[in-house]
Tab-separated table of C-alpha atoms in Angstrom:
chain	number	residue	atom	x	y	z
A	771	MET	CA	12.819	-23.742	26.529
A	772	ILE	CA	14.097	-20.765	28.931
A	773	SER	CA	11.567	-20.186	31.590
A	774	LEU	CA	10.197	-16.875	31.663
A	775	ARG	CA	12.110	-15.627	35.163
A	776	ASP	CA	15.456	-15.580	32.911
A	777	ALA	CA	14.666	-14.509	29.503
A	778	ALA	CA	14.587	-10.978	30.094
A	779	PRO	CA	18.439	-11.402	31.078
A	780	LEU	CA	18.813	-13.691	28.018
A	781	ARG	CA	17.184	-11.183	25.811
A	782	LEU	CA	19.208	-7.623	27.443
A	783	LEU	CA	22.321	-10.023	27.197
A	784	ILE	CA	21.754	-10.719	23.534
A	785	LEU	CA	20.361	-7.201	22.825
A	786	LEU	CA	24.212	-5.896	24.276
A	787	LEU	CA	26.066	-8.036	22.063
A	788	GLY	CA	23.920	-7.392	19.063
A	789	ALA	CA	24.959	-3.625	19.536
A	790	PHE	CA	28.734	-4.495	19.396
A	791	VAL	CA	28.756	-6.967	17.003
A	792	MET	CA	26.217	-5.675	14.217
A	793	ILE	CA	26.956	-2.213	11.722
A	794	PRO	CA	23.499	-0.963	11.709
A	795	ALA	CA	22.140	-0.651	7.559
A	796	SER	CA	20.924	2.434	6.741
A	797	PRO	CA	16.977	2.985	5.954
A	798	VAL	CA	17.347	2.423	2.652
A	799	GLN	CA	19.319	-1.015	3.162
A	800	ALA	CA	17.431	-1.736	6.229
A	801	GLU	CA	16.189	-5.511	6.388
A	802	GLN	CA	12.278	-5.976	5.538
A	803	ILE	CA	10.570	-6.701	8.504
A	804	LEU	CA	8.014	-9.220	8.341
A	805	PRO	CA	6.142	-9.064	11.743
A	806	PRO	CA	4.194	-11.271	13.679
A	807	VAL	CA	0.288	-10.873	13.650
A	808	ARG	CA	-2.816	-12.476	14.802
A	809	ILE	CA	-5.351	-14.371	12.882
A	810	GLU	CA	-8.557	-13.423	14.563
A	811	GLN	CA	-11.250	-14.973	12.423
A	812	GLU	CA	-10.793	-18.303	10.448
A	813	ALA	CA	-9.742	-17.781	7.565
A	814	PHE	CA	-9.246	-19.934	3.847
A	815	ALA	CA	-5.557	-19.262	2.703
A	816	CYS	CA	-3.484	-20.191	-0.576
A	817	VAL	CA	-0.636	-19.327	-2.594
A	818	ASP	CA	-2.627	-18.901	-5.540
A	819	ILE	CA	-5.057	-15.872	-4.872
A	820	SER	CA	-6.770	-16.512	-6.971
A	821	VAL	CA	-8.414	-18.885	-5.700
A	822	VAL	CA	-9.220	-17.415	-1.874
A	823	LYS	CA	-11.152	-14.209	-4.437
A	824	HIS	CA	-13.071	-17.252	-5.689
A	825	HIS	CA	-13.425	-17.938	-2.424
A	826	ALA	CA	-14.298	-14.922	-1.773
A	827	GLN	CA	-16.553	-13.898	-3.852
A	828	LEU	CA	-18.465	-17.466	-3.276
A	829	VAL	CA	-19.259	-16.462	0.426
A	830	GLN	CA	-19.959	-13.253	-0.401
A	831	ASN	CA	-22.636	-14.513	-3.223
A	832	GLY	CA	-23.972	-16.980	-0.639
A	833	GLN	CA	-22.858	-19.986	-2.417
A	834	THR	CA	-22.821	-22.874	0.615
A	835	GLU	CA	-22.738	-25.450	-1.461
A	836	GLN	CA	-19.826	-24.778	-3.612
A	837	LEU	CA	-17.553	-23.191	-0.780
A	838	ASP	CA	-18.463	-26.755	0.954
A	839	LYS	CA	-17.272	-28.995	-1.960
A	840	LEU	CA	-13.939	-26.034	-2.848
A	841	HIS	CA	-13.888	-27.228	1.233
A	842	MET	CA	-13.354	-30.999	0.151
A	843	VAL	CA	-11.118	-30.043	-2.858
A	844	TYR	CA	-8.156	-27.458	-0.517
A	845	ARG	CA	-8.812	-29.160	2.552
A	846	PHE	CA	-5.452	-30.981	2.016
A	847	ALA	CA	-4.650	-29.851	-0.760
A	848	GLU	CA	-0.467	-28.634	-0.439
A	849	GLY	CA	-0.125	-24.922	-0.882
A	850	CYS	CA	-3.603	-24.125	1.480
A	851	ALA	CA	-4.206	-23.957	4.825
A	852	PHE	CA	-7.198	-22.882	7.354
A	853	PRO	CA	-6.109	-20.534	9.883
A	854	ARG	CA	-7.876	-20.550	12.969
A	855	PRO	CA	-8.313	-17.878	15.331
A	856	GLY	CA	-5.623	-17.436	17.631
A	857	GLN	CA	-3.036	-18.499	15.931
A	858	TYR	CA	-0.091	-15.765	14.411
A	859	MET	CA	1.393	-16.167	11.008
A	860	PHE	CA	3.940	-13.405	9.689
A	861	TYR	CA	3.141	-10.647	7.603
A	862	GLU	CA	4.226	-9.828	4.123
A	863	GLY	CA	2.488	-7.246	2.276
A	864	TYR	CA	-0.537	-6.929	0.847
A	865	ASP	CA	-2.425	-6.749	-2.899
A	866	ALA	CA	-2.386	-3.635	-4.670
A	867	THR	CA	-5.331	-4.904	-6.983
A	868	SER	CA	-8.032	-4.965	-4.733
A	869	LYS	CA	-6.707	-2.144	-2.604
A	870	GLY	CA	-5.069	-4.283	0.047
A	871	ALA	CA	-8.747	-6.638	0.662
A	872	PHE	CA	-6.577	-9.831	0.176
A	873	VAL	CA	-2.944	-9.996	2.318
A	874	CYS	CA	0.791	-12.316	1.885
A	875	LEU	CA	0.906	-14.345	5.235
A	876	ARG	CA	4.179	-16.661	5.812
A	877	GLN	CA	3.648	-19.374	8.241
A	878	ARG	CA	6.896	-19.080	9.663
A	879	PRO	CA	9.934	-17.298	7.467
A	880	GLY	CA	11.436	-18.710	4.672
A	881	SER	CA	8.114	-20.602	4.197
A	882	ASP	CA	5.558	-20.369	0.756
A	883	CYS	CA	3.544	-16.665	0.720
A	884	LEU	CA	-0.491	-17.598	1.236
A	885	TRP	CA	-3.323	-15.444	0.565
A	886	MET	CA	-6.137	-15.033	2.532
A	887	LYS	CA	-8.601	-12.150	3.371
A	888	ARG	CA	-7.550	-9.406	5.193
A	889	THR	CA	-10.383	-8.837	7.239
A	890	ALA	CA	-9.215	-11.674	9.437
A	891	ILE	CA	-6.012	-10.796	10.884
A	892	GLY	CA	-5.416	-8.170	13.745
A	893	GLU	CA	-3.273	-5.426	13.503
A	894	VAL	CA	-0.598	-4.845	11.048
A	895	PRO	CA	2.202	-3.296	13.715
A	896	THR	CA	4.169	-2.017	11.547
A	897	TYR	CA	1.469	0.231	9.913
A	898	PHE	CA	0.973	3.283	11.789
A	899	PRO	CA	-2.141	2.715	14.084
A	900	GLY	CA	-5.292	3.154	12.484
A	901	ARG	CA	-3.820	3.474	8.791
A	902	ARG	CA	-5.084	1.387	6.119
A	903	LEU	CA	-2.776	-0.896	4.665
A	904	GLU	CA	-3.224	1.065	1.054
A	905	GLU	CA	-1.830	3.975	2.947
A	906	THR	CA	1.677	3.023	3.827
A	907	ASN	CA	3.198	4.748	6.300
A	908	LYS	CA	3.988	7.898	4.133
A	909	GLY	CA	3.616	11.327	5.479
A	910	ILE	CA	3.378	10.771	8.866
A	911	PRO	CA	5.634	13.292	10.695
A	912	CYS	CA	7.962	12.207	12.796
A	913	THR	CA	6.944	14.232	16.522
A	914	VAL	CA	4.121	11.625	16.170
A	915	TRP	CA	6.035	8.264	15.648
A	916	ASP	CA	7.856	9.769	19.167
A	917	GLN	CA	5.013	9.742	20.754
A	918	VAL	CA	4.440	5.797	18.871
A	919	VAL	CA	8.140	4.714	20.230
A	920	LYS	CA	7.818	6.091	23.914
A	921	LYS	CA	3.883	4.359	23.663
A	922	SER	CA	5.081	1.146	22.344
A	923	ARG	CA	8.404	0.686	24.827
A	924	ASP	CA	6.115	1.280	27.908
A	925	THR	CA	3.537	-1.630	26.356
A	926	ASP	CA	6.201	-4.152	26.327
A	927	LYS	CA	7.461	-3.343	29.876
A	928	ALA	CA	3.411	-4.064	30.617
A	929	ILE	CA	3.511	-7.126	28.690
A	930	TYR	CA	6.353	-8.416	30.403
A	931	ALA	CA	4.851	-7.489	34.076
A	932	ARG	CA	1.479	-8.846	32.689
A	933	PHE	CA	3.268	-11.863	32.100
A	934	LYS	CA	5.843	-12.387	34.402
A	935	GLY	CA	2.609	-11.890	37.375
A	936	ASN	CA	0.888	-14.719	35.027
A	937	ARG	CA	3.828	-17.351	34.513
A	938	PRO	CA	2.564	-20.722	35.782
A	939	SER	CA	4.334	-21.752	39.415
A	940	GLY	CA	8.129	-23.199	39.512
A	941	ASP	CA	11.061	-23.024	41.225
A	942	GLY	CA	12.878	-21.181	37.358
A	943	ASN	CA	15.499	-24.070	37.436
A	944	ALA	CA	14.238	-25.331	33.718
A	945	ALA	CA	15.715	-28.511	34.436
A	946	SER	CA	12.881	-29.113	37.236
A	947	GLU	CA	10.502	-27.439	35.406
A	948	MET	CA	11.326	-29.533	33.173
A	949	ALA	CA	10.335	-32.458	35.149
A	950	GLN	CA	7.856	-31.327	36.476
A	951	GLY	CA	6.390	-30.503	33.206
A	952	MET	CA	6.777	-34.036	31.994
A	953	VAL	CA	5.169	-35.653	35.101
A	954	THR	CA	1.971	-33.663	35.103
A	955	GLY	CA	1.927	-34.577	31.507
A	956	MET	CA	2.137	-37.528	32.074
A	957	LEU	CA	-0.705	-37.579	34.855
A	958	GLY	CA	-2.655	-35.223	32.507
A	959	MET	CA	-2.939	-38.401	29.950
A	960	VAL	CA	-4.344	-40.510	32.197
A	961	ASN	CA	-6.696	-38.432	35.099
A	962	GLY	CA	-7.078	-34.970	32.403
A	963	GLY	CA	-5.049	-32.959	34.241
A	964	PRO	CA	-2.998	-30.128	33.821
A	965	ASP	CA	0.625	-29.813	31.744
A	966	SER	CA	2.573	-27.277	33.979
A	967	HIS	CA	5.536	-26.992	31.188
A	968	LYS	CA	3.179	-26.877	28.863
A	969	ALA	CA	1.178	-23.681	29.621
A	970	ARG	CA	4.497	-22.338	30.775
A	971	SER	CA	5.962	-22.764	27.159
A	972	LEU	CA	2.785	-21.356	25.845
A	973	ASN	CA	2.635	-18.245	28.190
A	974	LEU	CA	6.670	-17.764	27.530
A	975	CYS	CA	6.007	-17.809	23.418
A	976	GLU	CA	2.724	-15.111	23.715
A	977	TYR	CA	4.945	-12.900	24.978
A	978	TYR	CA	7.529	-13.598	22.018
A	979	LEU	CA	4.600	-13.153	20.237
A	980	LEU	CA	3.735	-9.811	21.666
A	981	SER	CA	6.884	-8.293	22.163
A	982	ALA	CA	7.807	-9.208	18.989
A	983	GLN	CA	4.929	-7.172	17.839
A	984	GLN	CA	6.374	-4.532	19.773
A	985	GLU	CA	9.834	-4.090	18.928
A	986	ALA	CA	8.926	-4.896	15.127
A	987	ARG	CA	6.798	-1.281	15.124
A	988	ARG	CA	9.833	0.895	16.437
A	989	LEU	CA	11.798	-0.886	14.422
A	990	SER	CA	8.992	0.434	11.280
A	991	ALA	CA	9.434	3.838	13.230
A	992	TYR	CA	13.012	4.425	12.718
A	993	GLU	CA	12.519	2.904	8.756
A	994	TRP	CA	10.699	6.003	8.378
A	995	CYS	CA	12.397	8.215	11.588
A	996	PRO	CA	15.626	7.116	11.768
A	997	GLN	CA	16.622	10.332	13.988
A	998	LEU	CA	14.181	8.150	17.171
A	999	VAL	CA	16.888	6.432	17.802
A	1000	ALA	CA	20.937	6.114	17.974
A	1001	PRO	CA	22.349	3.472	15.634
A	1002	ASP	CA	23.849	1.425	18.841
A	1003	LYS	CA	20.681	1.250	20.152
A	1004	LEU	CA	19.248	0.325	16.610
A	1005	ALA	CA	21.040	-2.684	16.003
A	1006	ALA	CA	20.244	-3.898	19.614
A	1007	GLU	CA	16.834	-4.006	18.635
A	1008	ARG	CA	16.886	-5.609	15.276
A	1009	SER	CA	19.399	-8.416	17.228
A	1010	GLY	CA	16.456	-8.824	19.873
A	1011	TYR	CA	13.524	-8.482	16.958
A	1012	ARG	CA	16.051	-11.616	15.175
A	1013	SER	CA	16.156	-13.487	18.392
A	1014	ASP	CA	12.925	-13.346	19.399
A	1015	ILE	CA	11.224	-14.304	15.431
A	1016	ALA	CA	14.008	-17.626	15.653
A	1017	GLU	CA	12.538	-18.110	19.255
A	1018	ILE	CA	9.103	-18.183	17.978
A	1019	ALA	CA	9.287	-20.859	14.634
A	1020	ASN	CA	11.175	-22.705	16.414
A	1021	SER	CA	9.622	-23.178	19.135
A	1022	CYS	CA	6.362	-21.800	18.988
A	1023	LEU	CA	4.262	-22.564	15.671
A	1024	GLY	CA	2.192	-25.336	15.849
A	1025	ASN	CA	2.078	-25.429	12.130
A	1026	LYS	CA	5.255	-26.897	10.476
C-alpha cells in the first residue's frame, strides 16, 4: 500500500488518465454507485431479509431468550454476519415494503447482499443530506445540489489535510516504511509496542473511505444535475471513485 504522502499525486494521475480513456456515460447509462457507509451500531445481517425482520421483532418484543437462541443458530451460518461499529460496508438499496427500515449492504463489491436495520448505519452519501431513503432525491433543485457539490469538494480537501497531518511518522519511502512496520510489528508481538505499519495502513484506509464517500456524493449530484460538471471532469471523478473503491476492497476491508 502506498503512503498518504504519495496518495494525492497518484490519484491525480489516475484522474487525468481516466479523463482521456473513458467516454462519459449519459445519466440514463450511469453505472450504479455503491457508496461505503459506516456501521454505527452492532448489527445482525443476513442474506434472507425475513430472518433479519424476525430478529428485529424479537428485539422489539424484548424476547431475549429467543434472541440468544437465534444468535447461536446464525453466529456461524453461511449468509449471515454480525457487523461491528466502525466497520464499513457498501450500500446497495433499501426495502420498500418496510419504508426503508431495512437496507441491503455488501461487505465488498460483488459479494452477496446482506440485509440489516437502517438504524445500524450512518449517512448514505448518495442521498441528499437529511433525506430519508424512501424520499429518494427527487425534487431537489440543481442550485441546491451545486452547493452540496461545493461543500463536498471543500470537505475532501479538509479530509486530505487532516490525514496528512495525522499520518504516523515515516520518511515517505514505501520500502523503508514497510521494513520499519515489519520491525515494529515483531517488537509489538514481544512487548506490546506499536505497529507503525499497521497504524499507517489504517490511517490511509480511513482516508480512502471518507474520500470515497464524498466522491459518491458528487457523482450522485451529477446524475441528477449533469450540467454541474464538464464531461471530462465527470469521467475523471468516476475513474477516481473506481480506483478508491478498488483500493478499499483490496486493502482495507477485514471481512473477506
